[in-house]
Short mmCIF file of C-alpha atoms in Angstrom, two decimals:
data_model
loop_
_atom_site.label_atom_id
_atom_site.label_comp_id
_atom_site.label_asym_id
_atom_site.label_seq_id
_atom_site.Cartn_x
_atom_site.Cartn_y
_atom_site.Cartn_z
CA UNK A 80 38.74 85.74 344.21
CA UNK A 81 40.07 82.24 343.72
CA UNK A 82 36.76 80.64 342.96
CA UNK A 83 34.45 81.51 340.05
CA UNK A 84 30.72 81.28 339.75
CA UNK A 85 29.30 78.14 338.22
CA UNK A 86 27.70 80.15 335.39
CA UNK A 87 31.06 81.73 334.58
CA UNK A 88 32.73 78.30 334.51
CA UNK A 89 30.01 77.00 332.17
CA UNK A 90 30.34 80.01 329.87
CA UNK A 91 34.13 79.60 329.80
CA UNK A 92 33.83 75.90 328.95
CA UNK A 93 31.29 76.65 326.20
CA UNK A 94 33.50 79.36 324.70
CA UNK A 95 36.53 77.02 324.74
CA UNK A 96 34.49 74.26 323.06
CA UNK A 97 33.24 76.71 320.44
CA UNK A 98 36.81 77.89 319.72
CA UNK A 99 37.97 74.27 319.41
CA UNK A 100 35.16 73.41 316.96
CA UNK A 101 35.83 76.55 314.91
CA UNK A 102 39.52 75.69 314.70
CA UNK A 103 38.73 72.11 313.62
CA UNK A 104 36.33 73.36 310.92
CA UNK A 105 38.93 75.85 309.67
CA UNK A 106 41.58 73.11 309.53
CA UNK A 107 39.22 70.81 307.58
CA UNK A 108 38.35 73.62 305.18
CA UNK A 109 42.03 74.38 304.66
CA UNK A 110 42.75 70.70 304.00
CA UNK A 111 39.97 70.50 301.39
CA UNK A 112 41.32 73.65 299.76
CA UNK A 113 44.83 72.16 299.65
CA UNK A 114 43.51 68.96 298.09
CA UNK A 115 41.59 70.92 295.48
CA UNK A 116 44.66 72.94 294.54
CA UNK A 117 46.89 69.89 294.36
CA UNK A 118 44.58 68.04 291.94
CA UNK A 119 45.77 68.24 288.41
CA UNK A 120 43.38 70.01 286.07
CA UNK A 121 42.49 69.15 282.50
CA UNK A 122 45.50 68.37 280.42
CA UNK A 123 45.80 70.82 277.57
CA UNK A 124 47.45 69.67 274.39
CA UNK A 125 47.84 71.15 270.97
CA UNK A 126 45.43 69.69 268.39
CA UNK A 127 46.92 68.16 265.29
CA UNK A 128 45.64 68.97 261.82
CA UNK A 129 43.81 65.62 261.73
CA UNK A 130 42.09 66.36 265.06
CA UNK A 131 41.01 69.78 263.84
CA UNK A 132 39.62 68.33 260.60
CA UNK A 133 37.72 65.57 262.46
CA UNK A 134 36.21 68.15 264.82
CA UNK A 135 35.29 70.38 261.87
CA UNK A 136 33.55 67.43 260.17
CA UNK A 137 31.43 66.79 263.27
CA UNK A 138 30.60 70.48 263.60
CA UNK A 139 29.60 70.62 259.93
CA UNK A 140 27.18 67.71 260.36
CA UNK A 141 25.61 69.33 263.42
CA UNK A 142 25.31 72.68 261.64
CA UNK A 143 23.70 71.10 258.56
CA UNK A 144 21.12 69.28 260.69
CA UNK A 145 20.36 72.47 262.60
CA UNK A 146 20.02 74.46 259.36
CA UNK A 147 17.66 71.89 257.83
CA UNK A 148 15.46 71.94 260.93
CA UNK A 149 15.40 75.75 261.00
CA UNK A 150 14.47 75.92 257.30
CA UNK A 151 11.71 73.34 257.82
CA UNK A 152 10.25 75.38 260.70
CA UNK A 153 10.39 78.58 258.66
CA UNK A 154 8.65 76.85 255.74
CA UNK A 155 5.89 75.64 258.07
CA UNK A 156 5.46 79.15 259.44
CA UNK A 157 5.17 80.51 255.90
CA UNK A 158 2.32 78.09 255.18
CA UNK A 159 0.11 79.52 257.92
CA UNK A 160 -1.89 82.42 256.52
CA UNK A 161 -2.48 85.36 258.77
CA UNK A 162 -5.53 87.33 257.70
CA UNK A 163 -6.41 90.76 258.97
CA UNK A 164 -9.90 91.04 260.38
CA UNK A 165 -12.24 92.88 258.11
CA UNK A 166 -14.10 95.45 260.15
CA UNK A 167 -17.12 96.29 258.06
CA UNK A 168 -19.70 98.73 259.26
CA UNK A 169 -19.78 101.77 261.45
CA UNK A 170 -17.31 102.28 264.22
CA UNK A 171 -18.00 103.92 267.54
CA UNK A 172 -15.61 106.23 269.31
CA UNK A 173 -16.08 107.14 272.99
CA UNK A 174 -14.94 110.46 274.37
CA UNK A 175 -14.98 111.86 277.91
CA UNK A 176 -15.21 115.57 278.61
CA UNK A 177 -14.74 117.12 282.01
CA UNK A 178 -16.96 120.04 282.93
CA UNK A 179 -16.18 121.28 286.41
CA UNK A 180 -16.84 118.45 288.86
CA UNK A 181 -18.70 116.19 286.46
CA UNK A 182 -17.54 114.01 283.55
CA UNK A 183 -19.65 113.68 280.39
CA UNK A 184 -19.24 110.55 278.28
CA UNK A 185 -20.20 111.00 274.65
#
């Protein structure tokens, strides 16, 4: 019982190599996770009244431009005239009636 088959030795070596690679990948993943957590995020600070007013001025300009464009588009859409089709003349209506196994189209 002291000696093992060659196939068993190969399988054992492959399993050990696979375990080693899995452990290395897990360690690398853990290291990346640690680095991500240790990075400092965006610094949050309280806006001053001047900052708020400057931001509001920019927002107002953007909103005005957007409003002008929207009004221009609506005005262009109003200019296009949509006319209903005038259906003059007789109209035909088709009707199917089922009599037993046959269908009559009138």
